[in-house]
Short mmCIF file of C-alpha atoms (C1' of nucleotides) in Angstrom, two decimals:
data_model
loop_
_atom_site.label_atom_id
_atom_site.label_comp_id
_atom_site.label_asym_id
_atom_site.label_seq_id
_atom_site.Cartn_x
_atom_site.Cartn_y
_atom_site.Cartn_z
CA UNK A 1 -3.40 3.13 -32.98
CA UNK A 2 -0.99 1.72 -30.25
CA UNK A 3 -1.17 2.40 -27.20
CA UNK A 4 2.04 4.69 -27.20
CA UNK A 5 0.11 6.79 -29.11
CA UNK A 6 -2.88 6.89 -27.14
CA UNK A 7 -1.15 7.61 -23.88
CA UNK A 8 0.63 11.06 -25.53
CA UNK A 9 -2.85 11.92 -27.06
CA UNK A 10 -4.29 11.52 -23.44
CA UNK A 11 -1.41 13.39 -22.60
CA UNK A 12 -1.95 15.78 -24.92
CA UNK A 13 -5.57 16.23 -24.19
CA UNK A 14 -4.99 17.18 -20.16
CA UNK A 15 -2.29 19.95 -21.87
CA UNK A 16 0.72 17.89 -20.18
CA UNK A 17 3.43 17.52 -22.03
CA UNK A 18 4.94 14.45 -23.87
CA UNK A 19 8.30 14.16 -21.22
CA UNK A 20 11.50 11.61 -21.02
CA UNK A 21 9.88 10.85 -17.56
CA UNK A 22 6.37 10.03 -18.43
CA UNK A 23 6.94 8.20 -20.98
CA UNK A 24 9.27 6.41 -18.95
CA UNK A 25 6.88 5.05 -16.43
CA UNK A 26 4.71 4.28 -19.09
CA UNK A 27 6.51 2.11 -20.79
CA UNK A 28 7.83 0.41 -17.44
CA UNK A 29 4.39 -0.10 -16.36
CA UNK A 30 3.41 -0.93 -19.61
CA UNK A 31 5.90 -3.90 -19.80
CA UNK A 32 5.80 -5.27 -15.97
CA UNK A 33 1.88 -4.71 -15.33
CA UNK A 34 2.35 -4.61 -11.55
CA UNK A 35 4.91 -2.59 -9.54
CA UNK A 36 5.74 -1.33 -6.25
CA UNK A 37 6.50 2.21 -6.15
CA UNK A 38 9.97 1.57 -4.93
CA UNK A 39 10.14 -1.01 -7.74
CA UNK A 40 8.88 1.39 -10.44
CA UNK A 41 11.73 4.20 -9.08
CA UNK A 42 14.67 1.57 -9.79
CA UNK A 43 13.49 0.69 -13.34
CA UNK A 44 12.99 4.20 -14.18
CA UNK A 45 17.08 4.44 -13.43
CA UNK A 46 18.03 7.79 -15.01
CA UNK A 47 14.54 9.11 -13.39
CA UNK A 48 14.83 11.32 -10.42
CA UNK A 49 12.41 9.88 -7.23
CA UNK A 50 10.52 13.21 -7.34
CA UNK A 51 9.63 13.21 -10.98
CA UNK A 52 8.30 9.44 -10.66
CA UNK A 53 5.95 10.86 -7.42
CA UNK A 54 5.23 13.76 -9.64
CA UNK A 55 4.69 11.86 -12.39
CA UNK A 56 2.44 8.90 -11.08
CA UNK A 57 0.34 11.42 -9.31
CA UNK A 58 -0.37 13.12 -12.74
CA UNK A 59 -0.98 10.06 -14.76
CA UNK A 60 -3.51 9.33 -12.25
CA UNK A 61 -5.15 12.55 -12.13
CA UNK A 62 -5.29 11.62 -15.86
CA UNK A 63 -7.01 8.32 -15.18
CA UNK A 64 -3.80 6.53 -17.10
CA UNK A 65 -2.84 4.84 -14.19
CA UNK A 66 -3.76 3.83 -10.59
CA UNK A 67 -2.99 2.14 -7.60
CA UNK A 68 -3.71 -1.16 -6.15
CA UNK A 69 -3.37 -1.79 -2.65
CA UNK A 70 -2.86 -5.26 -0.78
CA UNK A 71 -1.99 -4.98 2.73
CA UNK A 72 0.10 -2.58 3.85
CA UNK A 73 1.45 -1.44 0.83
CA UNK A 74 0.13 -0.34 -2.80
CA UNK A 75 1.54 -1.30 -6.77
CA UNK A 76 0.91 0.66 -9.49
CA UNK A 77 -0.74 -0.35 -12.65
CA UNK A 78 -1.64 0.97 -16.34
CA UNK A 79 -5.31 1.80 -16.16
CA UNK A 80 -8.38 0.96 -18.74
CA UNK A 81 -7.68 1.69 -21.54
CA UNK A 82 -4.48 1.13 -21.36
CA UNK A 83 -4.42 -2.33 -19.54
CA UNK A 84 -7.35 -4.65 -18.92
CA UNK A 85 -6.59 -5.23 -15.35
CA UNK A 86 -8.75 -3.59 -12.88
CA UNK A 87 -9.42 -6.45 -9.91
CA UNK A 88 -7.55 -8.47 -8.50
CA UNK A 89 -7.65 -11.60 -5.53
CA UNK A 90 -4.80 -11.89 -3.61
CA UNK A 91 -3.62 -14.71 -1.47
CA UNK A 92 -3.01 -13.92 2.16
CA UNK A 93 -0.65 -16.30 2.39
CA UNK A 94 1.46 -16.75 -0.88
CA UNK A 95 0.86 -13.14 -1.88
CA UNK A 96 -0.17 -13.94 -5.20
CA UNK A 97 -2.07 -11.87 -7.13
CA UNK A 98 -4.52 -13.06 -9.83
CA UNK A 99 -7.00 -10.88 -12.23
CA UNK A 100 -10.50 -11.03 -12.07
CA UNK A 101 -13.28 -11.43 -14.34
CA UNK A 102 -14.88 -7.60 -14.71
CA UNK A 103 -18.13 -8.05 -16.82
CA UNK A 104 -20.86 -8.83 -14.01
CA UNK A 105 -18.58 -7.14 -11.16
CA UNK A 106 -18.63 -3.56 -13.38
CA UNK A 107 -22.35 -4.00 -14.06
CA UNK A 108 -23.07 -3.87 -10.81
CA UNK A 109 -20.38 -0.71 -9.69
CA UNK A 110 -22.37 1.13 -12.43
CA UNK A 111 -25.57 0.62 -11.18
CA UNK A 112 -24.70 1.56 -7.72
CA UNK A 113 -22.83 4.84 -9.11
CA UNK A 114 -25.67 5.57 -10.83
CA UNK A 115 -27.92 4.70 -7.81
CA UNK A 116 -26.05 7.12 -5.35
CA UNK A 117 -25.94 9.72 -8.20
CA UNK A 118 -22.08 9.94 -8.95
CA UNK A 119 -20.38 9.85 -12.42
CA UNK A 120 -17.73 7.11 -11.98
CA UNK A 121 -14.02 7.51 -12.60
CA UNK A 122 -12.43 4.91 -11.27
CA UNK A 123 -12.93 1.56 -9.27
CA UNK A 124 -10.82 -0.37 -7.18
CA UNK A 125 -11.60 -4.10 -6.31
CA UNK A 126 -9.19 -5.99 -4.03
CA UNK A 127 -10.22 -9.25 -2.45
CA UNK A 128 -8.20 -11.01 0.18
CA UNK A 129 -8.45 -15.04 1.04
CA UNK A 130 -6.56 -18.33 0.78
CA UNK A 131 -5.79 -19.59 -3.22
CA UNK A 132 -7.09 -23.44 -3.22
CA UNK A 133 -2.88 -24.33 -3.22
CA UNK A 134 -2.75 -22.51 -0.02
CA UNK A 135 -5.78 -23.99 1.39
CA UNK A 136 -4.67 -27.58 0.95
CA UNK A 137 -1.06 -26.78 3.65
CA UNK B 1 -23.04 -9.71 23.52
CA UNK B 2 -22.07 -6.28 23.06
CA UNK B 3 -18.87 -5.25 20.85
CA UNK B 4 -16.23 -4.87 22.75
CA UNK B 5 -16.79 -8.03 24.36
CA UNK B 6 -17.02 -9.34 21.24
CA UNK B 7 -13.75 -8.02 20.33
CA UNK B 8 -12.12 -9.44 23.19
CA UNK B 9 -13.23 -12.92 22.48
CA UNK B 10 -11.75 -12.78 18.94
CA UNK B 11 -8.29 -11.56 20.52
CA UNK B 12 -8.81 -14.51 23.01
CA UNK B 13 -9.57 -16.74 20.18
CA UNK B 14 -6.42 -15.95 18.03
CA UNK B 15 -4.12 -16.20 21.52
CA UNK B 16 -3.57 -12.82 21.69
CA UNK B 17 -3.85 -10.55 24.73
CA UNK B 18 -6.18 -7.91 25.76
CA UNK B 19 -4.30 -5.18 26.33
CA UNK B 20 -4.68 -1.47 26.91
CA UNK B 21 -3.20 -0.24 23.54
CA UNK B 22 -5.35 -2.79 21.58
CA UNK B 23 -8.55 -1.78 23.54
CA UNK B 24 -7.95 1.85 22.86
CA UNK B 25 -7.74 1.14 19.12
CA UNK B 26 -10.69 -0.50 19.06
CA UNK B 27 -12.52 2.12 20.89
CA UNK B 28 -11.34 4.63 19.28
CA UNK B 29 -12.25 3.31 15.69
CA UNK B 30 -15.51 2.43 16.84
CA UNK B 31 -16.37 6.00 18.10
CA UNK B 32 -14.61 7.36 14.62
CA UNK B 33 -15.48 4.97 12.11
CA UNK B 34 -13.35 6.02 9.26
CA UNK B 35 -9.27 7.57 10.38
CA UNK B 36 -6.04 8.30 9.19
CA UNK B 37 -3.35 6.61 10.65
CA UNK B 38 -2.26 9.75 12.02
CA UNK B 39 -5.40 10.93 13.17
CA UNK B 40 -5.52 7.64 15.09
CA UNK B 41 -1.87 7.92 16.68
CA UNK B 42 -3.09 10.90 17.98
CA UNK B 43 -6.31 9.77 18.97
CA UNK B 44 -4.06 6.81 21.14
CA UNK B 45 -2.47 10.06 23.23
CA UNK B 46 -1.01 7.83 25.43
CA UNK B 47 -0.22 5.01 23.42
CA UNK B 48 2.82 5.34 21.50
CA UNK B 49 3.32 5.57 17.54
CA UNK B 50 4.86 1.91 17.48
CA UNK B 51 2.45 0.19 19.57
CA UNK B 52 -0.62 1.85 17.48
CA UNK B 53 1.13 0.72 14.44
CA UNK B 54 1.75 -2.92 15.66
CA UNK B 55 -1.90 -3.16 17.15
CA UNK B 56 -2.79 -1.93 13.60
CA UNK B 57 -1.40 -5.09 11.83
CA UNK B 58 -2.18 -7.76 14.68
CA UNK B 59 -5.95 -6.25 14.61
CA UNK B 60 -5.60 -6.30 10.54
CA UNK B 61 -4.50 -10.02 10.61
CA UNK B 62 -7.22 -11.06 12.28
CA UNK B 63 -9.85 -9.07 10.49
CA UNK B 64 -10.87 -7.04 13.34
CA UNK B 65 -10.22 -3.97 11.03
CA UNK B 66 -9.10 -2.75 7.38
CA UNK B 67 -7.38 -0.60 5.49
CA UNK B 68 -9.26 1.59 2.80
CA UNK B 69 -7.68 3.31 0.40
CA UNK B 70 -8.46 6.15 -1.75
CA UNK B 71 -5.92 8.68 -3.25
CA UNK B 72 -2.47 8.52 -2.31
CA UNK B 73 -2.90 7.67 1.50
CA UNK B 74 -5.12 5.07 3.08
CA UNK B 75 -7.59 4.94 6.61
CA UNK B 76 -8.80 2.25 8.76
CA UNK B 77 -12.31 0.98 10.30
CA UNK B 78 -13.54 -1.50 11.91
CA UNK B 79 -14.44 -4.82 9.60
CA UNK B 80 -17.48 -6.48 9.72
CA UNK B 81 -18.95 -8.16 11.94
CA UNK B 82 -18.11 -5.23 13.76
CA UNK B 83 -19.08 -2.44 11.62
CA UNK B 84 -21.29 -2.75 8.76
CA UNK B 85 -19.33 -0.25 6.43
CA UNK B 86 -17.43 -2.29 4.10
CA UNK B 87 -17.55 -0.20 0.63
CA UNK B 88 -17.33 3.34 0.47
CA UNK B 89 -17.83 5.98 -2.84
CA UNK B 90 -15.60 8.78 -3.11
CA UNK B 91 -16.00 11.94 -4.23
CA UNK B 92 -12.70 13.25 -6.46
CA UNK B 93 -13.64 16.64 -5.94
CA UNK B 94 -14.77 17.45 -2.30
CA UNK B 95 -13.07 14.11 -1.17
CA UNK B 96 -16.43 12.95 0.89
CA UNK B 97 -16.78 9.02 1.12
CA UNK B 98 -20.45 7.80 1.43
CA UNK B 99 -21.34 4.08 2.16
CA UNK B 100 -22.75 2.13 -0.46
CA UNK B 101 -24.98 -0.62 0.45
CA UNK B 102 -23.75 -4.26 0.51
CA UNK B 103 -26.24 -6.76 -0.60
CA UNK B 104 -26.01 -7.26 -4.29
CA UNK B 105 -22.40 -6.45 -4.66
CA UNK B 106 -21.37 -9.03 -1.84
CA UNK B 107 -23.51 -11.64 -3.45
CA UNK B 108 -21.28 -10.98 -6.98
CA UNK B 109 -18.05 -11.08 -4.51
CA UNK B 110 -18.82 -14.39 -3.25
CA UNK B 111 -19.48 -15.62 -6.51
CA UNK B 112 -16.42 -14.38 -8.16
CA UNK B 113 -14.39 -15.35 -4.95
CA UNK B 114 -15.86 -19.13 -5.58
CA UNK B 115 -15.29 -18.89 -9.33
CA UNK B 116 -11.77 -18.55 -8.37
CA UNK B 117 -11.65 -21.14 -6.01
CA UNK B 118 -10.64 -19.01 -3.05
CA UNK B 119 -12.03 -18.85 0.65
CA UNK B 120 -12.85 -15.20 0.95
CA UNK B 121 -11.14 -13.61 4.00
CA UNK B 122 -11.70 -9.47 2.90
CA UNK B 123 -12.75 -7.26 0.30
CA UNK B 124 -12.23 -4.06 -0.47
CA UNK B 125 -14.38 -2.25 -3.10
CA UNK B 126 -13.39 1.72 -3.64
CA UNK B 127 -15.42 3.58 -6.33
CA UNK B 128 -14.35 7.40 -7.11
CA UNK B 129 -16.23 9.89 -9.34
CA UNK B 130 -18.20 13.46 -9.03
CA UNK B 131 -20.49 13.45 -6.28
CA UNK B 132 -24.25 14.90 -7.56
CA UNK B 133 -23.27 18.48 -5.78
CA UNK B 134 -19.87 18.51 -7.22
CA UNK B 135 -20.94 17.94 -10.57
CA UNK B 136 -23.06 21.05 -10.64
CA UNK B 137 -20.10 23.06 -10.23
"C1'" DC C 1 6.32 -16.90 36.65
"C1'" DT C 2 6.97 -16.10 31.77
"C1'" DA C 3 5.77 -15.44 27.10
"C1'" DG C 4 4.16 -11.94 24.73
"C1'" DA C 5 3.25 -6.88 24.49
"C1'" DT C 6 4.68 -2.29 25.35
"C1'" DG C 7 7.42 2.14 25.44
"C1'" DC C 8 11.25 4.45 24.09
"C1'" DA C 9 14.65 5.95 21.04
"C1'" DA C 10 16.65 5.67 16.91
"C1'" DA C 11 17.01 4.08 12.12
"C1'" DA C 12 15.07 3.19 7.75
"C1'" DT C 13 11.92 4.09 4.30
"C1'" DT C 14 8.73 6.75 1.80
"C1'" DT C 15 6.94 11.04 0.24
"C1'" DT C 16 7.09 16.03 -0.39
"C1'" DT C 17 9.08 20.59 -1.26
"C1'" DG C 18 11.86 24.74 -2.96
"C1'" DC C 19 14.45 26.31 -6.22
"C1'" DA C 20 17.56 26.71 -10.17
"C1'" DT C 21 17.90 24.68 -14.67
"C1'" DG C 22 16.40 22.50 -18.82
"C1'" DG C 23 13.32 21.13 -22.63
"C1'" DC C 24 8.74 20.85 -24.89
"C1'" DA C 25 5.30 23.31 -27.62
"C1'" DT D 1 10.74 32.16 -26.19
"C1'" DG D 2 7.80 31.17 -22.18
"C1'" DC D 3 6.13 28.05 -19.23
"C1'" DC D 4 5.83 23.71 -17.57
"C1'" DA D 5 8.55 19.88 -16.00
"C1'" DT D 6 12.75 18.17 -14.27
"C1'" DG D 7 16.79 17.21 -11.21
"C1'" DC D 8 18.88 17.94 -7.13
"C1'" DA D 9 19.19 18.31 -2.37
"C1'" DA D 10 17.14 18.59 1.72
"C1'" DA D 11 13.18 18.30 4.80
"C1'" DA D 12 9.12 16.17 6.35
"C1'" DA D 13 6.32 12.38 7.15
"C1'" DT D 14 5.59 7.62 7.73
"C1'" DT D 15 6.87 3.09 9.14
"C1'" DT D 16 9.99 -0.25 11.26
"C1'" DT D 17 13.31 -2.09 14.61
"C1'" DG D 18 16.07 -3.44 18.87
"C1'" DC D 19 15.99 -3.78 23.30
"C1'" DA D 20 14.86 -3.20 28.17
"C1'" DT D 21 10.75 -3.26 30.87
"C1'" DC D 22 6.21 -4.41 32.01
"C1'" DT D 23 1.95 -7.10 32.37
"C1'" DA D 24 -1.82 -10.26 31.18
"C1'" DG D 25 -2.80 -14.88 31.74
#
DNA sequence: CTAGATGCAAAATTTTTGCATGGCA
DNA sequence: TGCCATGCAAAAATTTTGCATCTAG
Protein backbone atom coordinates (compact mmCIF):
# COMPACT_ATOMS: atom_id res chain seq x y z
CA UNK A 1 0.00 0.00 0.00
CA UNK A 2 1.57 3.49 -0.75
CA UNK A 3 1.66 5.87 1.27
CA UNK A 4 -1.09 7.99 -0.60
CA UNK A 5 -3.21 5.49 0.43
CA UNK A 6 -2.32 5.28 3.90
CA UNK A 7 -2.55 8.98 4.56
CA UNK A 8 -6.55 9.02 3.22
CA UNK A 9 -7.12 5.79 5.32
CA UNK A 10 -5.64 7.78 8.35
CA UNK A 11 -7.74 10.33 7.09
CA UNK A 12 -10.47 8.37 6.88
CA UNK A 13 -10.10 6.82 10.24
CA UNK A 14 -10.17 10.46 12.31
CA UNK A 15 -13.69 10.95 10.02
CA UNK A 16 -11.85 13.92 8.03
CA UNK A 17 -12.40 14.03 4.77
CA UNK A 18 -10.15 13.21 1.71
CA UNK A 19 -9.85 17.30 0.49
CA UNK A 20 -7.92 19.17 -2.62
CA UNK A 21 -6.11 20.88 0.36
CA UNK A 22 -4.92 18.02 2.39
CA UNK A 23 -3.85 16.18 0.02
CA UNK A 24 -2.08 19.03 -1.18
CA UNK A 25 0.23 19.49 1.72
CA UNK A 26 0.72 16.02 1.72
CA UNK A 27 2.09 15.55 -1.24
CA UNK A 28 4.27 18.86 -0.88
CA UNK A 29 5.61 17.63 2.27
CA UNK A 30 5.82 14.38 1.00
CA UNK A 31 8.17 15.47 -1.88
CA UNK A 32 10.39 18.34 -0.06
CA UNK A 33 10.69 16.55 3.52
CA UNK A 34 11.40 19.86 5.29
CA UNK A 35 9.49 23.16 4.97
CA UNK A 36 8.90 26.39 6.50
CA UNK A 37 5.41 27.22 6.94
CA UNK A 38 5.70 30.22 4.74
CA UNK A 39 7.48 27.86 2.32
CA UNK A 40 4.78 25.16 2.47
CA UNK A 41 1.91 28.18 1.78
CA UNK A 42 3.75 29.16 -1.65
CA UNK A 43 3.96 25.54 -2.94
CA UNK A 44 0.50 24.87 -2.04
CA UNK A 45 -0.27 27.94 -4.76
CA UNK A 46 -4.02 27.53 -5.44
CA UNK A 47 -4.29 26.85 -1.45
CA UNK A 48 -5.76 29.57 0.60
CA UNK A 49 -3.21 30.55 3.86
CA UNK A 50 -6.09 29.62 6.21
CA UNK A 51 -6.79 26.18 4.88
CA UNK A 52 -2.88 25.32 5.05
CA UNK A 53 -3.06 26.62 9.08
CA UNK A 54 -6.23 24.66 9.22
CA UNK A 55 -4.96 21.99 7.58
CA UNK A 56 -1.43 21.44 9.25
CA UNK A 57 -3.06 21.81 12.58
CA UNK A 58 -5.36 18.79 11.69
CA UNK A 59 -2.80 16.56 10.20
CA UNK A 60 -1.07 16.98 13.37
CA UNK A 61 -3.84 16.37 15.61
CA UNK A 62 -3.80 13.24 13.39
CA UNK A 63 -0.18 12.47 14.19
CA UNK A 64 0.53 12.71 10.11
CA UNK A 65 2.65 15.45 10.51
CA UNK A 66 4.62 17.69 12.95
CA UNK A 67 6.79 20.39 13.54
CA UNK A 68 10.42 20.84 14.00
CA UNK A 69 11.79 23.77 15.51
CA UNK A 70 15.44 25.27 15.18
CA UNK A 71 15.84 28.61 16.54
CA UNK A 72 13.44 30.96 16.19
CA UNK A 73 11.42 29.45 13.78
CA UNK A 74 9.74 25.87 13.09
CA UNK A 75 9.49 23.46 9.51
CA UNK A 76 7.09 21.08 9.03
CA UNK A 77 7.61 17.50 8.28
CA UNK A 78 5.64 14.13 7.30
CA UNK A 79 5.53 12.15 10.50
CA UNK A 80 6.27 8.18 11.23
CA UNK A 81 4.79 6.43 9.32
CA UNK A 82 4.82 8.44 6.77
CA UNK A 83 8.54 9.63 6.77
CA UNK A 84 11.42 8.17 8.75
CA UNK A 85 12.67 11.43 9.99
CA UNK A 86 12.05 12.25 13.51
CA UNK A 87 15.60 13.97 14.89
CA UNK A 88 17.53 16.04 13.65
CA UNK A 89 21.24 18.08 14.51
CA UNK A 90 21.47 21.30 13.27
CA UNK A 91 24.46 23.46 12.75
CA UNK A 92 24.45 26.78 14.52
CA UNK A 93 26.36 28.18 12.14
CA UNK A 94 25.66 26.80 8.54
CA UNK A 95 22.08 25.95 9.46
CA UNK A 96 22.25 22.61 8.19
CA UNK A 97 20.15 20.12 9.19
CA UNK A 98 21.09 16.41 9.26
CA UNK A 99 18.87 13.19 10.47
CA UNK A 100 19.66 11.21 13.26
CA UNK A 101 20.01 7.70 14.06
CA UNK A 102 16.54 6.78 16.17
CA UNK A 103 17.04 3.12 17.41
CA UNK A 104 18.92 3.66 20.89
CA UNK A 105 17.57 7.43 21.17
CA UNK A 106 13.64 5.94 20.97
CA UNK A 107 14.55 3.13 23.38
CA UNK A 108 15.31 5.31 25.79
CA UNK A 109 12.08 8.08 25.18
CA UNK A 110 10.03 4.86 25.74
CA UNK A 111 11.36 3.89 28.79
CA UNK A 112 11.12 7.26 30.30
CA UNK A 113 7.33 7.55 28.98
CA UNK A 114 6.73 4.54 30.44
CA UNK A 115 8.66 5.52 33.64
CA UNK A 116 6.59 8.81 34.22
CA UNK A 117 3.42 6.82 33.28
CA UNK A 118 2.36 8.55 29.90
CA UNK A 119 1.34 6.80 26.61
CA UNK A 120 3.60 8.50 24.02
CA UNK A 121 2.42 10.26 20.88
CA UNK A 122 4.94 12.05 19.66
CA UNK A 123 8.70 13.06 20.23
CA UNK A 124 10.66 15.82 19.20
CA UNK A 125 14.57 15.73 19.26
CA UNK A 126 16.49 18.83 18.12
CA UNK A 127 20.16 19.19 18.89
CA UNK A 128 22.11 22.35 18.28
CA UNK A 129 26.20 22.55 17.84
CA UNK A 130 28.96 23.19 15.30
CA UNK A 131 29.10 20.35 12.11
CA UNK A 132 33.01 19.25 12.06
CA UNK A 133 33.12 21.69 8.52
CA UNK A 134 32.10 24.48 10.71
CA UNK A 135 34.38 23.66 13.45
CA UNK A 136 37.52 23.67 11.34
CA UNK A 137 36.75 28.05 10.24
CA UNK B 1 28.90 32.19 43.26
CA UNK B 2 25.35 32.69 43.21
CA UNK B 3 23.28 32.94 39.76
CA UNK B 4 22.90 36.06 38.86
CA UNK B 5 26.40 36.74 39.31
CA UNK B 6 26.96 34.00 37.39
CA UNK B 7 24.92 35.35 34.69
CA UNK B 8 26.65 38.48 34.62
CA UNK B 9 30.02 36.95 34.12
CA UNK B 10 28.79 35.03 31.02
CA UNK B 11 27.39 38.46 29.53
CA UNK B 12 30.88 39.88 30.51
CA UNK B 13 32.49 36.98 28.90
CA UNK B 14 30.68 37.22 25.46
CA UNK B 15 31.33 41.36 25.55
CA UNK B 16 28.05 42.11 26.14
CA UNK B 17 26.63 44.55 28.69
CA UNK B 18 24.76 44.20 31.83
CA UNK B 19 21.95 46.02 31.43
CA UNK B 20 18.60 46.57 33.08
CA UNK B 21 16.38 44.88 30.40
CA UNK B 22 18.73 41.81 30.27
CA UNK B 23 18.79 41.55 34.15
CA UNK B 24 15.06 41.67 34.32
CA UNK B 25 14.82 38.76 31.88
CA UNK B 26 16.89 36.80 33.69
CA UNK B 27 15.13 37.39 36.87
CA UNK B 28 12.15 37.03 35.75
CA UNK B 29 12.74 33.51 34.09
CA UNK B 30 14.41 32.40 37.03
CA UNK B 31 11.45 33.19 39.41
CA UNK B 32 9.02 31.58 36.47
CA UNK B 33 10.87 28.86 35.09
CA UNK B 34 8.83 27.95 32.13
CA UNK B 35 6.90 31.43 29.99
CA UNK B 36 5.36 32.46 27.01
CA UNK B 37 6.84 35.09 25.24
CA UNK B 38 3.97 37.11 26.03
CA UNK B 39 3.66 36.24 29.46
CA UNK B 40 7.28 37.42 29.70
CA UNK B 41 6.74 40.90 27.81
CA UNK B 42 4.40 41.46 30.32
CA UNK B 43 6.28 40.23 33.08
CA UNK B 44 9.23 43.05 31.70
CA UNK B 45 6.32 45.94 32.52
CA UNK B 46 8.71 48.38 32.00
CA UNK B 47 10.80 47.01 29.46
CA UNK B 48 9.51 47.33 26.11
CA UNK B 49 8.28 44.49 23.58
CA UNK B 50 11.50 45.06 21.31
CA UNK B 51 14.05 45.13 23.88
CA UNK B 52 12.51 41.77 25.58
CA UNK B 53 12.58 40.29 22.21
CA UNK B 54 16.24 41.33 21.39
CA UNK B 55 17.45 40.31 25.01
CA UNK B 56 15.60 37.05 24.06
CA UNK B 57 17.97 36.20 21.11
CA UNK B 58 21.33 37.78 22.56
CA UNK B 59 20.53 35.60 25.89
CA UNK B 60 19.56 32.56 23.34
CA UNK B 61 22.94 32.96 21.48
CA UNK B 62 24.80 32.57 24.25
CA UNK B 63 22.95 29.75 25.87
CA UNK B 64 21.85 31.58 28.82
CA UNK B 65 18.26 30.39 27.87
CA UNK B 66 16.04 28.26 25.31
CA UNK B 67 13.24 27.96 23.50
CA UNK B 68 10.85 24.88 24.09
CA UNK B 69 8.37 24.06 22.00
CA UNK B 70 5.28 22.12 22.20
CA UNK B 71 2.07 22.66 20.08
CA UNK B 72 1.84 25.46 17.87
CA UNK B 73 3.62 28.16 20.09
CA UNK B 74 6.86 27.87 21.98
CA UNK B 75 8.24 29.20 25.85
CA UNK B 76 11.53 29.96 27.23
CA UNK B 77 13.72 28.98 30.49
CA UNK B 78 16.68 29.32 31.65
CA UNK B 79 19.47 26.66 30.14
CA UNK B 80 21.62 24.79 32.12
CA UNK B 81 24.00 25.54 34.04
CA UNK B 82 21.48 27.74 35.22
CA UNK B 83 18.48 25.69 35.56
CA UNK B 84 18.50 22.06 35.61
CA UNK B 85 15.22 21.59 33.47
CA UNK B 86 16.29 20.70 30.13
CA UNK B 87 13.51 18.04 28.87
CA UNK B 88 10.04 18.34 29.60
CA UNK B 89 6.83 15.64 28.88
CA UNK B 90 3.70 16.99 27.77
CA UNK B 91 0.49 16.12 28.34
CA UNK B 92 -1.86 16.43 24.88
CA UNK B 93 -4.82 16.57 26.85
CA UNK B 94 -4.55 18.87 29.99
CA UNK B 95 -1.39 20.50 28.35
CA UNK B 96 0.78 20.03 31.80
CA UNK B 97 4.67 19.67 31.11
CA UNK B 98 6.55 17.62 33.81
CA UNK B 99 10.43 17.36 33.88
CA UNK B 100 11.93 14.26 32.98
CA UNK B 101 15.16 13.42 34.46
CA UNK B 102 18.45 13.89 32.51
CA UNK B 103 21.01 11.30 33.14
CA UNK B 104 20.59 8.46 30.77
CA UNK B 105 19.09 10.39 27.97
CA UNK B 106 22.04 13.03 28.01
CA UNK B 107 24.54 10.25 28.07
CA UNK B 108 22.69 8.83 24.54
CA UNK B 109 22.80 12.72 23.36
CA UNK B 110 26.40 12.98 23.74
CA UNK B 111 26.92 9.88 22.09
CA UNK B 112 24.82 10.50 19.13
CA UNK B 113 26.14 14.20 19.06
CA UNK B 114 29.87 12.49 18.80
CA UNK B 115 28.66 9.86 16.34
CA UNK B 116 27.94 12.76 14.21
CA UNK B 117 30.95 14.50 14.71
CA UNK B 118 29.43 17.64 16.17
CA UNK B 119 30.38 19.77 19.36
CA UNK B 120 27.10 19.83 21.19
CA UNK B 121 25.99 23.41 21.99
CA UNK B 122 21.87 22.56 22.97
CA UNK B 123 19.35 20.05 22.96
CA UNK B 124 16.01 20.01 23.02
CA UNK B 125 14.04 16.79 23.74
CA UNK B 126 9.95 17.29 23.77
CA UNK B 127 7.89 14.09 24.38
CA UNK B 128 3.87 14.43 24.17
CA UNK B 129 1.29 11.74 25.10
CA UNK B 130 -1.71 11.11 27.80
CA UNK B 131 -0.65 11.93 31.12
CA UNK B 132 -1.68 8.79 33.75
CA UNK B 133 -4.86 11.10 34.98
CA UNK B 134 -5.82 11.98 31.53
CA UNK B 135 -5.87 8.63 30.34
CA UNK B 136 -8.49 7.57 32.82
CA UNK B 137 -10.83 9.84 31.30
C1' DC C 1 33.71 59.60 25.61
C1' DT C 2 31.69 56.17 22.60
C1' DA C 3 30.18 51.78 21.13
C1' DG C 4 26.56 49.23 22.04
C1' DA C 5 21.82 48.92 24.03
C1' DT C 6 17.39 50.86 24.68
C1' DG C 7 12.69 52.94 23.82
C1' DC C 8 9.49 54.35 20.71
C1' DA C 9 6.75 54.09 16.77
C1' DA C 10 5.71 51.97 12.82
C1' DA C 11 6.05 48.23 9.43
C1' DA C 12 6.22 43.51 8.27
C1' DT C 13 5.10 38.95 9.06
C1' DT C 14 2.54 35.28 10.90
C1' DT C 15 -1.62 33.33 12.63
C1' DT C 16 -6.56 33.34 13.55
C1' DT C 17 -11.48 34.22 12.78
C1' DG C 18 -16.33 34.89 10.82
C1' DC C 19 -19.04 33.96 7.42
C1' DA C 20 -20.90 32.72 2.89
C1' DT C 21 -20.07 29.16 -0.44
C1' DG C 22 -18.68 24.77 -2.19
C1' DG C 23 -17.72 19.78 -2.29
C1' DC C 24 -17.18 15.21 -0.04
C1' DA C 25 -19.57 11.19 1.81
C1' DT D 1 -28.66 16.34 0.82
C1' DG D 2 -26.26 17.69 5.08
C1' DC D 3 -22.29 18.78 7.16
C1' DC D 4 -17.70 19.55 7.11
C1' DA D 5 -14.14 22.10 4.79
C1' DT D 6 -12.84 25.84 1.99
C1' DG D 7 -11.92 30.62 0.27
C1' DC D 8 -12.03 35.18 1.11
C1' DA D 9 -11.33 39.19 3.62
C1' DA D 10 -10.28 41.25 7.59
C1' DA D 11 -8.59 41.31 12.31
C1' DA D 12 -5.48 39.94 15.76
C1' DA D 13 -1.19 38.58 17.33
C1' DT D 14 3.64 38.20 16.91
C1' DT D 15 8.07 39.71 15.43
C1' DT D 16 11.21 42.98 13.23
C1' DT D 17 13.18 47.47 11.98
C1' DG D 18 14.98 52.40 11.83
C1' DC D 19 16.35 55.86 14.27
C1' DA D 20 17.13 59.12 18.02
C1' DT D 21 18.53 58.80 22.72
C1' DC D 22 20.69 56.90 26.59
C1' DT D 23 24.09 54.41 29.37
C1' DA D 24 27.51 50.93 30.78
C1' DG D 25 32.22 50.41 30.57
Amino acid sequence: MNLLTQFENTLKLHQLSVTKPRLKVFEILEQHGLLTMNDLIKACADIDRASVYRTVESLETIHVLHKVYSGFKYKLELSDPFSPHHHHIVCTRCKKAQDISKDRLETILSIIAKENNYVLYGHVVELTGLCSDCREI
